[in-house]
PDB file of N, CA and C in Angstrom:
ATOM      1  N   LEU A 133       0.751  -5.855  -7.002  1.00 48.00           N
ATOM      2  CA  LEU A 133       0.554  -4.467  -6.616  1.00 48.00           C
ATOM      3  C   LEU A 133       1.838  -3.871  -6.046  1.00 48.00           C
ATOM      4  N   LEU A 134       2.475  -4.554  -5.095  1.00 47.00           N
ATOM      5  CA  LEU A 134       3.631  -3.977  -4.432  1.00 47.00           C
ATOM      6  C   LEU A 134       4.929  -4.185  -5.192  1.00 47.00           C
ATOM      7  N   ALA A 135       4.930  -5.108  -6.128  1.00 44.00           N
ATOM      8  CA  ALA A 135       6.159  -5.389  -6.864  1.00 44.00           C
ATOM      9  C   ALA A 135       6.218  -4.696  -8.210  1.00 44.00           C
ATOM     10  N   GLY A 136       5.206  -3.999  -8.582  1.00 43.00           N
ATOM     11  CA  GLY A 136       5.177  -3.358  -9.893  1.00 43.00           C
ATOM     12  C   GLY A 136       4.067  -3.963 -10.720  1.00 43.00           C
ATOM     13  N   GLY A 137       3.861  -3.431 -11.879  1.00 40.00           N
ATOM     14  CA  GLY A 137       2.767  -3.932 -12.700  1.00 40.00           C
ATOM     15  C   GLY A 137       3.118  -3.912 -14.159  1.00 40.00           C
ATOM     16  N   ALA A 138       2.151  -4.175 -14.963  1.00 38.00           N
ATOM     17  CA  ALA A 138       2.349  -4.281 -16.402  1.00 38.00           C
ATOM     18  C   ALA A 138       2.874  -2.991 -17.002  1.00 38.00           C
ATOM     19  N   ASP A 139       2.483  -1.859 -16.452  1.00 40.00           N
ATOM     20  CA  ASP A 139       2.930  -0.583 -17.005  1.00 40.00           C
ATOM     21  C   ASP A 139       4.338  -0.219 -16.541  1.00 40.00           C
ATOM     22  N   GLY A 140       4.917  -1.016 -15.665  1.00 41.00           N
ATOM     23  CA  GLY A 140       6.297  -0.799 -15.256  1.00 41.00           C
ATOM     24  C   GLY A 140       6.483   0.215 -14.152  1.00 41.00           C
ATOM     25  N   ASN A 141       5.524   1.095 -13.931  1.00 44.00           N
ATOM     26  CA  ASN A 141       5.728   2.111 -12.903  1.00 44.00           C
ATOM     27  C   ASN A 141       4.685   2.049 -11.789  1.00 44.00           C
ATOM     28  N   ILE A 142       3.787   1.093 -11.837  1.00 45.00           N
ATOM     29  CA  ILE A 142       2.738   0.999 -10.838  1.00 45.00           C
ATOM     30  C   ILE A 142       3.345   0.560  -9.514  1.00 45.00           C
ATOM     31  N   LEU A 143       3.513   1.512  -8.624  1.00 49.00           N
ATOM     32  CA  LEU A 143       4.058   1.215  -7.307  1.00 49.00           C
ATOM     33  C   LEU A 143       5.341   0.406  -7.392  1.00 49.00           C
ATOM     34  N   SER A 144       6.181   0.738  -8.367  1.00 54.00           N
ATOM     35  CA  SER A 144       7.357  -0.080  -8.658  1.00 54.00           C
ATOM     36  C   SER A 144       8.433   0.010  -7.591  1.00 54.00           C
ATOM     37  N   GLY A 145       8.248   0.847  -6.597  1.00 68.00           N
ATOM     38  CA  GLY A 145       9.227   0.948  -5.524  1.00 68.00           C
ATOM     39  C   GLY A 145       9.076  -0.121  -4.474  1.00 68.00           C
ATOM     40  N   GLY A 146       8.180  -1.075  -4.673  1.00 82.00           N
ATOM     41  CA  GLY A 146       7.978  -2.127  -3.690  1.00 82.00           C
ATOM     42  C   GLY A 146       7.328  -1.588  -2.436  1.00 82.00           C
ATOM     43  N   LEU A 147       7.361  -2.385  -1.400  1.00 86.00           N
ATOM     44  CA  LEU A 147       6.704  -2.021  -0.147  1.00 86.00           C
ATOM     45  C   LEU A 147       7.308  -0.764   0.463  1.00 86.00           C
ATOM     46  N   GLY A 148       8.627  -0.669   0.477  1.00 88.00           N
ATOM     47  CA  GLY A 148       9.283   0.514   1.032  1.00 88.00           C
ATOM     48  C   GLY A 148       8.904   1.778   0.282  1.00 88.00           C
ATOM     49  N   GLY A 149       8.854   1.685  -1.034  1.00 88.00           N
ATOM     50  CA  GLY A 149       8.468   2.831  -1.851  1.00 88.00           C
ATOM     51  C   GLY A 149       7.031   3.239  -1.610  1.00 88.00           C
ATOM     52  N   LEU A 150       6.164   2.259  -1.467  1.00 90.00           N
ATOM     53  CA  LEU A 150       4.761   2.543  -1.190  1.00 90.00           C
ATOM     54  C   LEU A 150       4.612   3.251   0.156  1.00 90.00           C
ATOM     55  N   LEU A 151       5.308   2.768   1.159  1.00 92.00           N
ATOM     56  CA  LEU A 151       5.234   3.398   2.477  1.00 92.00           C
ATOM     57  C   LEU A 151       5.761   4.830   2.432  1.00 92.00           C
ATOM     58  N   ARG A 152       6.841   5.060   1.684  1.00 91.00           N
ATOM     59  CA  ARG A 152       7.378   6.420   1.540  1.00 91.00           C
ATOM     60  C   ARG A 152       6.365   7.347   0.872  1.00 91.00           C
ATOM     61  N   GLN A 153       5.648   6.837  -0.152  1.00 92.00           N
ATOM     62  CA  GLN A 153       4.627   7.649  -0.814  1.00 92.00           C
ATOM     63  C   GLN A 153       3.565   8.108   0.181  1.00 92.00           C
ATOM     64  N   PHE A 154       3.124   7.200   1.029  1.00 95.00           N
ATOM     65  CA  PHE A 154       2.128   7.552   2.032  1.00 95.00           C
ATOM     66  C   PHE A 154       2.686   8.583   3.011  1.00 95.00           C
ATOM     67  N   GLN A 155       3.909   8.373   3.461  1.00 94.00           N
ATOM     68  CA  GLN A 155       4.530   9.306   4.406  1.00 94.00           C
ATOM     69  C   GLN A 155       4.702  10.688   3.782  1.00 94.00           C
ATOM     70  N   GLN A 156       5.128  10.737   2.530  1.00 94.00           N
ATOM     71  CA  GLN A 156       5.335  12.009   1.848  1.00 94.00           C
ATOM     72  C   GLN A 156       4.031  12.749   1.580  1.00 94.00           C
ATOM     73  N   ASN A 157       2.921  12.048   1.612  1.00 94.00           N
ATOM     74  CA  ASN A 157       1.626  12.654   1.356  1.00 94.00           C
ATOM     75  C   ASN A 157       0.810  12.833   2.629  1.00 94.00           C
ATOM     76  N   GLY A 158       1.495  12.925   3.763  1.00 96.00           N
ATOM     77  CA  GLY A 158       0.835  13.251   5.021  1.00 96.00           C
ATOM     78  C   GLY A 158       0.122  12.107   5.705  1.00 96.00           C
ATOM     79  N   GLN A 159       0.373  10.879   5.272  1.00 96.00           N
ATOM     80  CA  GLN A 159      -0.301   9.725   5.866  1.00 96.00           C
ATOM     81  C   GLN A 159       0.672   8.821   6.634  1.00 96.00           C
ATOM     82  N   GLY A 160       1.746   9.429   7.154  1.00 95.00           N
ATOM     83  CA  GLY A 160       2.754   8.662   7.888  1.00 95.00           C
ATOM     84  C   GLY A 160       2.200   7.953   9.105  1.00 95.00           C
ATOM     85  N   ASP A 161       1.374   8.637   9.901  1.00 96.00           N
ATOM     86  CA  ASP A 161       0.805   8.006  11.101  1.00 96.00           C
ATOM     87  C   ASP A 161      -0.074   6.812  10.725  1.00 96.00           C
ATOM     88  N   VAL A 162      -0.845   6.971   9.658  1.00 97.00           N
ATOM     89  CA  VAL A 162      -1.737   5.894   9.218  1.00 97.00           C
ATOM     90  C   VAL A 162      -0.926   4.686   8.768  1.00 97.00           C
ATOM     91  N   VAL A 163       0.026   4.907   7.877  1.00 96.00           N
ATOM     92  CA  VAL A 163       0.792   3.781   7.339  1.00 96.00           C
ATOM     93  C   VAL A 163       1.683   3.170   8.415  1.00 96.00           C
ATOM     94  N   ASN A 164       2.172   3.975   9.348  1.00 95.00           N
ATOM     95  CA  ASN A 164       2.963   3.423  10.443  1.00 95.00           C
ATOM     96  C   ASN A 164       2.112   2.504  11.316  1.00 95.00           C
ATOM     97  N   SER A 165       0.810   2.805  11.425  1.00 96.00           N
ATOM     98  CA  SER A 165      -0.070   1.923  12.202  1.00 96.00           C
ATOM     99  C   SER A 165      -0.245   0.582  11.489  1.00 96.00           C
ATOM    100  N   TRP A 166      -0.195   0.588  10.166  1.00 95.00           N
ATOM    101  CA  TRP A 166      -0.318  -0.659   9.413  1.00 95.00           C
ATOM    102  C   TRP A 166       0.922  -1.530   9.583  1.00 95.00           C
ATOM    103  N   VAL A 167       2.083  -0.874   9.693  1.00 94.00           N
ATOM    104  CA  VAL A 167       3.339  -1.599   9.861  1.00 94.00           C
ATOM    105  C   VAL A 167       3.501  -2.042  11.317  1.00 94.00           C
ATOM    106  N   GLY A 168       3.144  -1.171  12.245  1.00 92.00           N
ATOM    107  CA  GLY A 168       3.328  -1.444  13.667  1.00 92.00           C
ATOM    108  C   GLY A 168       2.447  -2.566  14.177  1.00 92.00           C
ATOM    109  N   LYS A 169       2.636  -2.892  15.434  1.00 89.00           N
ATOM    110  CA  LYS A 169       1.945  -4.031  16.024  1.00 89.00           C
ATOM    111  C   LYS A 169       0.577  -3.686  16.608  1.00 89.00           C
ATOM    112  N   GLY A 170       0.214  -2.434  16.665  1.00 90.00           N
ATOM    113  CA  GLY A 170      -1.081  -2.037  17.203  1.00 90.00           C
ATOM    114  C   GLY A 170      -2.174  -2.119  16.168  1.00 90.00           C
ATOM    115  N   PRO A 171      -3.339  -1.554  16.510  1.00 94.00           N
ATOM    116  CA  PRO A 171      -4.461  -1.568  15.559  1.00 94.00           C
ATOM    117  C   PRO A 171      -4.166  -0.703  14.330  1.00 94.00           C
ATOM    118  N   ASN A 172      -4.733  -1.095  13.203  1.00 95.00           N
ATOM    119  CA  ASN A 172      -4.566  -0.359  11.948  1.00 95.00           C
ATOM    120  C   ASN A 172      -5.551   0.804  11.899  1.00 95.00           C
ATOM    121  N   GLN A 173      -5.029   1.983  11.576  1.00 96.00           N
ATOM    122  CA  GLN A 173      -5.890   3.141  11.378  1.00 96.00           C
ATOM    123  C   GLN A 173      -6.546   3.055  10.001  1.00 96.00           C
ATOM    124  N   ASN A 174      -7.735   3.618   9.899  1.00 96.00           N
ATOM    125  CA  ASN A 174      -8.435   3.700   8.621  1.00 96.00           C
ATOM    126  C   ASN A 174      -7.890   4.857   7.796  1.00 96.00           C
ATOM    127  N   ILE A 175      -8.115   4.788   6.501  1.00 96.00           N
ATOM    128  CA  ILE A 175      -7.748   5.862   5.585  1.00 96.00           C
ATOM    129  C   ILE A 175      -8.930   6.089   4.648  1.00 96.00           C
ATOM    130  N   SER A 176      -9.176   7.326   4.318  1.00 96.00           N
ATOM    131  CA  SER A 176     -10.266   7.619   3.386  1.00 96.00           C
ATOM    132  C   SER A 176      -9.819   7.270   1.968  1.00 96.00           C
ATOM    133  N   GLU A 177     -10.786   7.055   1.105  1.00 95.00           N
ATOM    134  CA  GLU A 177     -10.455   6.749  -0.283  1.00 95.00           C
ATOM    135  C   GLU A 177      -9.746   7.928  -0.948  1.00 95.00           C
ATOM    136  N   SER A 178     -10.119   9.147  -0.590  1.00 95.00           N
ATOM    137  CA  SER A 178      -9.457  10.308  -1.199  1.00 95.00           C
ATOM    138  C   SER A 178      -8.005  10.417  -0.727  1.00 95.00           C
ATOM    139  N   ASP A 179      -7.738  10.155   0.561  1.00 96.00           N
ATOM    140  CA  ASP A 179      -6.355  10.174   1.051  1.00 96.00           C
ATOM    141  C   ASP A 179      -5.548   9.022   0.453  1.00 96.00           C
ATOM    142  N   LEU A 180      -6.188   7.893   0.269  1.00 95.00           N
ATOM    143  CA  LEU A 180      -5.536   6.752  -0.360  1.00 95.00           C
ATOM    144  C   LEU A 180      -5.148   7.088  -1.794  1.00 95.00           C
ATOM    145  N   ALA A 181      -6.077   7.674  -2.536  1.00 95.00           N
ATOM    146  CA  ALA A 181      -5.804   8.056  -3.924  1.00 95.00           C
ATOM    147  C   ALA A 181      -4.689   9.087  -4.003  1.00 95.00           C
ATOM    148  N   LYS A 182      -4.712  10.055  -3.096  1.00 95.00           N
ATOM    149  CA  LYS A 182      -3.668  11.085  -3.081  1.00 95.00           C
ATOM    150  C   LYS A 182      -2.306  10.464  -2.779  1.00 95.00           C
ATOM    151  N   SER A 183      -2.276   9.521  -1.849  1.00 94.00           N
ATOM    152  CA  SER A 183      -1.010   8.905  -1.454  1.00 94.00           C
ATOM    153  C   SER A 183      -0.423   8.020  -2.540  1.00 94.00           C
ATOM    154  N   ILE A 184      -1.273   7.311  -3.251  1.00 92.00           N
ATOM    155  CA  ILE A 184      -0.788   6.437  -4.315  1.00 92.00           C
ATOM    156  C   ILE A 184      -0.519   7.234  -5.586  1.00 92.00           C
ATOM    157  N   GLY A 185      -1.371   8.205  -5.867  1.00 91.00           N
ATOM    158  CA  GLY A 185      -1.202   9.051  -7.042  1.00 91.00           C
ATOM    159  C   GLY A 185      -2.185   8.682  -8.140  1.00 91.00           C
ATOM    160  N   SER A 186      -2.712   9.689  -8.792  1.00 91.00           N
ATOM    161  CA  SER A 186      -3.733   9.490  -9.823  1.00 91.00           C
ATOM    162  C   SER A 186      -3.258   8.609 -10.965  1.00 91.00           C
ATOM    163  N   GLU A 187      -2.035   8.825 -11.428  1.00 91.00           N
ATOM    164  CA  GLU A 187      -1.532   8.036 -12.550  1.00 91.00           C
ATOM    165  C   GLU A 187      -1.473   6.555 -12.202  1.00 91.00           C
ATOM    166  N   ASP A 188      -0.976   6.245 -11.009  1.00 90.00           N
ATOM    167  CA  ASP A 188      -0.889   4.842 -10.599  1.00 90.00           C
ATOM    168  C   ASP A 188      -2.275   4.246 -10.369  1.00 90.00           C
ATOM    169  N   ILE A 189      -3.187   5.020  -9.789  1.00 93.00           N
ATOM    170  CA  ILE A 189      -4.555   4.534  -9.589  1.00 93.00           C
ATOM    171  C   ILE A 189      -5.190   4.232 -10.944  1.00 93.00           C
ATOM    172  N   ASP A 190      -5.042   5.151 -11.886  1.00 93.00           N
ATOM    173  CA  ASP A 190      -5.613   4.933 -13.221  1.00 93.00           C
ATOM    174  C   ASP A 190      -4.986   3.719 -13.901  1.00 93.00           C
ATOM    175  N   ALA A 191      -3.675   3.559 -13.768  1.00 92.00           N
ATOM    176  CA  ALA A 191      -2.999   2.409 -14.379  1.00 92.00           C
ATOM    177  C   ALA A 191      -3.453   1.100 -13.729  1.00 92.00           C
ATOM    178  N   LEU A 192      -3.595   1.102 -12.405  1.00 92.00           N
ATOM    179  CA  LEU A 192      -4.084  -0.094 -11.717  1.00 92.00           C
ATOM    180  C   LEU A 192      -5.514  -0.417 -12.134  1.00 92.00           C
ATOM    181  N   SER A 193      -6.311   0.613 -12.303  1.00 94.00           N
ATOM    182  CA  SER A 193      -7.692   0.423 -12.731  1.00 94.00           C
ATOM    183  C   SER A 193      -7.732  -0.229 -14.115  1.00 94.00           C
ATOM    184  N   ARG A 194      -6.915   0.279 -15.030  1.00 94.00           N
ATOM    185  CA  ARG A 194      -6.845  -0.320 -16.371  1.00 94.00           C
ATOM    186  C   ARG A 194      -6.338  -1.753 -16.303  1.00 94.00           C
ATOM    187  N   HIS A 195      -5.316  -1.971 -15.499  1.00 93.00           N
ATOM    188  CA  HIS A 195      -4.685  -3.288 -15.396  1.00 93.00           C
ATOM    189  C   HIS A 195      -5.630  -4.331 -14.800  1.00 93.00           C
ATOM    190  N   THR A 196      -6.410  -3.936 -13.807  1.00 94.00           N
ATOM    191  CA  THR A 196      -7.299  -4.878 -13.116  1.00 94.00           C
ATOM    192  C   THR A 196      -8.683  -4.956 -13.744  1.00 94.00           C
ATOM    193  N   GLY A 197      -9.061  -3.936 -14.519  1.00 96.00           N
ATOM    194  CA  GLY A 197     -10.407  -3.888 -15.078  1.00 96.00           C
ATOM    195  C   GLY A 197     -11.448  -3.383 -14.092  1.00 96.00           C
ATOM    196  N   LEU A 198     -11.004  -2.956 -12.920  1.00 96.00           N
ATOM    197  CA  LEU A 198     -11.916  -2.416 -11.911  1.00 96.00           C
ATOM    198  C   LEU A 198     -12.117  -0.928 -12.140  1.00 96.00           C
ATOM    199  N   SER A 199     -13.290  -0.439 -11.798  1.00 96.00           N
ATOM    200  CA  SER A 199     -13.495   1.004 -11.849  1.00 96.00           C
ATOM    201  C   SER A 199     -12.604   1.639 -10.782  1.00 96.00           C
ATOM    202  N   ARG A 200     -12.340   2.909 -10.957  1.00 96.00           N
ATOM    203  CA  ARG A 200     -11.524   3.640  -9.978  1.00 96.00           C
ATOM    204  C   ARG A 200     -12.142   3.536  -8.589  1.00 96.00           C
ATOM    205  N   ASP A 201     -13.464   3.702  -8.495  1.00 96.00           N
ATOM    206  CA  ASP A 201     -14.139   3.636  -7.193  1.00 96.00           C
ATOM    207  C   ASP A 201     -14.018   2.248  -6.568  1.00 96.00           C
ATOM    208  N   ASP A 202     -14.229   1.203  -7.375  1.00 96.00           N
ATOM    209  CA  ASP A 202     -14.117  -0.160  -6.860  1.00 96.00           C
ATOM    210  C   ASP A 202     -12.686  -0.474  -6.431  1.00 96.00           C
ATOM    211  N   LEU A 203     -11.721  -0.011  -7.207  1.00 96.00           N
ATOM    212  CA  LEU A 203     -10.320  -0.230  -6.879  1.00 96.00           C
ATOM    213  C   LEU A 203      -9.973   0.424  -5.551  1.00 96.00           C
ATOM    214  N   LEU A 204     -10.353   1.689  -5.396  1.00 96.00           N
ATOM    215  CA  LEU A 204     -10.045   2.400  -4.155  1.00 96.00           C
ATOM    216  C   LEU A 204     -10.749   1.774  -2.954  1.00 96.00           C
ATOM    217  N   ALA A 205     -11.990   1.339  -3.144  1.00 97.00           N
ATOM    218  CA  ALA A 205     -12.714   0.687  -2.045  1.00 97.00           C
ATOM    219  C   ALA A 205     -12.009  -0.608  -1.640  1.00 97.00           C
ATOM    220  N   GLY A 206     -11.568  -1.370  -2.619  1.00 96.00           N
ATOM    221  CA  GLY A 206     -10.858  -2.611  -2.323  1.00 96.00           C
ATOM    222  C   GLY A 206      -9.520  -2.373  -1.657  1.00 96.00           C
ATOM    223  N   LEU A 207      -8.770  -1.397  -2.161  1.00 96.00           N
ATOM    224  CA  LEU A 207      -7.482  -1.069  -1.551  1.00 96.00           C
ATOM    225  C   LEU A 207      -7.669  -0.561  -0.123  1.00 96.00           C
ATOM    226  N   ARG A 208      -8.672   0.252   0.076  1.00 96.00           N
ATOM    227  CA  ARG A 208      -8.952   0.788   1.416  1.00 96.00           C
ATOM    228  C   ARG A 208      -9.254  -0.343   2.397  1.00 96.00           C
ATOM    229  N   ARG A 209      -9.949  -1.335   1.918  1.00 96.00           N
ATOM    230  CA  ARG A 209     -10.341  -2.468   2.752  1.00 96.00           C
ATOM    231  C   ARG A 209      -9.173  -3.433   2.977  1.00 96.00           C
ATOM    232  N   GLU A 210      -8.388  -3.714   1.927  1.00 95.00           N
ATOM    233  CA  GLU A 210      -7.391  -4.781   1.983  1.00 95.00           C
ATOM    234  C   GLU A 210      -5.958  -4.343   2.278  1.00 95.00           C
ATOM    235  N   LEU A 211      -5.581  -3.149   1.854  1.00 95.00           N
ATOM    236  CA  LEU A 211      -4.181  -2.731   1.972  1.00 95.00           C
ATOM    237  C   LEU A 211      -3.664  -2.682   3.407  1.00 95.00           C
ATOM    238  N   PRO A 212      -4.409  -2.136   4.368  1.00 96.00           N
ATOM    239  CA  PRO A 212      -3.884  -2.114   5.741  1.00 96.00           C
ATOM    240  C   PRO A 212      -3.536  -3.510   6.269  1.00 96.00           C
ATOM    241  N   GLY A 213      -4.417  -4.476   6.077  1.00 94.00           N
ATOM    242  CA  GLY A 213      -4.162  -5.833   6.550  1.00 94.00           C
ATOM    243  C   GLY A 213      -3.021  -6.504   5.811  1.00 94.00           C
ATOM    244  N   THR A 214      -2.927  -6.235   4.511  1.00 92.00           N
ATOM    245  CA  THR A 214      -1.849  -6.818   3.714  1.00 92.00           C
ATOM    246  C   THR A 214      -0.498  -6.296   4.178  1.00 92.00           C
ATOM    247  N   ILE A 215      -0.404  -4.990   4.379  1.00 92.00           N
ATOM    248  CA  ILE A 215       0.856  -4.414   4.862  1.00 92.00           C
ATOM    249  C   ILE A 215       1.160  -4.937   6.254  1.00 92.00           C
ATOM    250  N   ASP A 216       0.146  -5.070   7.087  1.00 91.00           N
ATOM    251  CA  ASP A 216       0.311  -5.629   8.424  1.00 91.00           C
ATOM    252  C   ASP A 216       0.900  -7.037   8.350  1.00 91.00           C
ATOM    253  N   GLU A 217       0.392  -7.862   7.452  1.00 89.00           N
ATOM    254  CA  GLU A 217       0.897  -9.229   7.293  1.00 89.00           C
ATOM    255  C   GLU A 217       2.317  -9.263   6.748  1.00 89.00           C
ATOM    256  N   LEU A 218       2.650  -8.299   5.883  1.00 88.00           N
ATOM    257  CA  LEU A 218       3.999  -8.251   5.301  1.00 88.00           C
ATOM    258  C   LEU A 218       5.042  -7.714   6.271  1.00 88.00           C
ATOM    259  N   THR A 219       4.586  -7.154   7.384  1.00 90.00           N
ATOM    260  CA  THR A 219       5.496  -6.567   8.374  1.00 90.00           C
ATOM    261  C   THR A 219       5.189  -7.127   9.763  1.00 90.00           C
ATOM    262  N   PRO A 220       5.280  -8.457   9.949  1.00 87.00           N
ATOM    263  CA  PRO A 220       4.872  -9.063  11.215  1.00 87.00           C
ATOM    264  C   PRO A 220       5.702  -8.639  12.423  1.00 87.00           C
ATOM    265  N   ASP A 221       6.900  -8.150  12.179  1.00 88.00           N
ATOM    266  CA  ASP A 221       7.759  -7.722  13.283  1.00 88.00           C
ATOM    267  C   ASP A 221       7.647  -6.236  13.566  1.00 88.00           C
ATOM    268  N   GLY A 222       6.658  -5.571  12.943  1.00 90.00           N
ATOM    269  CA  GLY A 222       6.461  -4.145  13.177  1.00 90.00           C
ATOM    270  C   GLY A 222       7.451  -3.255  12.439  1.00 90.00           C
ATOM    271  N   ARG A 223       8.062  -3.788  11.381  1.00 89.00           N
ATOM    272  CA  ARG A 223       9.036  -3.045  10.581  1.00 89.00           C
ATOM    273  C   ARG A 223       9.127  -3.693   9.215  1.00 89.00           C
ATOM    274  N   LEU A 224       9.757  -2.989   8.282  1.00 86.00           N
ATOM    275  CA  LEU A 224       9.989  -3.580   6.960  1.00 86.00           C
ATOM    276  C   LEU A 224      10.931  -4.767   7.106  1.00 86.00           C
ATOM    277  N   PRO A 225      10.611  -5.889   6.487  1.00 83.00           N
ATOM    278  CA  PRO A 225      11.514  -7.034   6.557  1.00 83.00           C
ATOM    279  C   PRO A 225      12.760  -6.801   5.714  1.00 83.00           C
ATOM    280  N   THR A 226      13.848  -7.440   6.105  1.00 80.00           N
ATOM    281  CA  THR A 226      15.071  -7.383   5.304  1.00 80.00           C
ATOM    282  C   THR A 226      14.916  -8.309   4.107  1.00 80.00           C
ATOM    283  N   GLY A 227      15.795  -8.174   3.144  1.00 75.00           N
ATOM    284  CA  GLY A 227      15.776  -9.047   1.970  1.00 75.00           C
ATOM    285  C   GLY A 227      15.939 -10.509   2.368  1.00 75.00           C
ATOM    286  N   GLU A 228      16.772 -10.779   3.360  1.00 81.00           N
ATOM    287  CA  GLU A 228      16.988 -12.146   3.830  1.00 81.00           C
ATOM    288  C   GLU A 228      15.721 -12.707   4.469  1.00 81.00           C
ATOM    289  N   GLU A 229      15.039 -11.885   5.256  1.00 78.00           N
ATOM    290  CA  GLU A 229      13.789 -12.334   5.880  1.00 78.00           C
ATOM    291  C   GLU A 229      12.726 -12.650   4.827  1.00 78.00           C
ATOM    292  N   ILE A 230      12.662 -11.832   3.801  1.00 72.00           N
ATOM    293  CA  ILE A 230      11.695 -12.076   2.732  1.00 72.00           C
ATOM    294  C   ILE A 230      11.988 -13.388   2.038  1.00 72.00           C
ATOM    295  N   SER A 231      13.264 -13.633   1.720  1.00 75.00           N
ATOM    296  CA  SER A 231      13.619 -14.874   1.010  1.00 75.00           C
ATOM    297  C   SER A 231      13.348 -16.098   1.869  1.00 75.00           C
ATOM    298  N   GLN A 232      13.436 -15.980   3.191  1.00 77.00           N
ATOM    299  CA  GLN A 232      13.136 -17.114   4.072  1.00 77.00           C
ATOM    300  C   GLN A 232      11.639 -17.404   4.113  1.00 77.00           C
ATOM    301  N   ARG A 233      10.819 -16.414   3.869  1.00 70.00           N
ATOM    302  CA  ARG A 233       9.361 -16.591   3.919  1.00 70.00           C
ATOM    303  C   ARG A 233       8.781 -17.163   2.642  1.00 70.00           C
ATOM    304  N   VAL A 234       9.544 -17.057   1.558  1.00 63.00           N
ATOM    305  CA  VAL A 234       9.020 -17.505   0.263  1.00 63.00           C
ATOM    306  C   VAL A 234       9.138 -18.989   0.099  1.00 63.00           C
TER     307      VAL A 234
END
């Protein structure tokens, strides 16, 4: 999901690109809570879809075989915790930090 997908453009900006998409779509406070060390804020499925973009949601749906509704429900449930785990220091990891974790 965060590294790109079969269609080549599905969230291809990686974690930083995904976070920028959320910030540019008015969800900066929400996504910052996922990165930060405090509790994760919830996001509605409609705000999630708007932040990711219809084309990417549709491409992910095709790629995974999940309906759009099921995909958004799963992302809403899992994405905050996943981003939280990928940013244990409350910030985007550096390339060196990522390579040490792999």
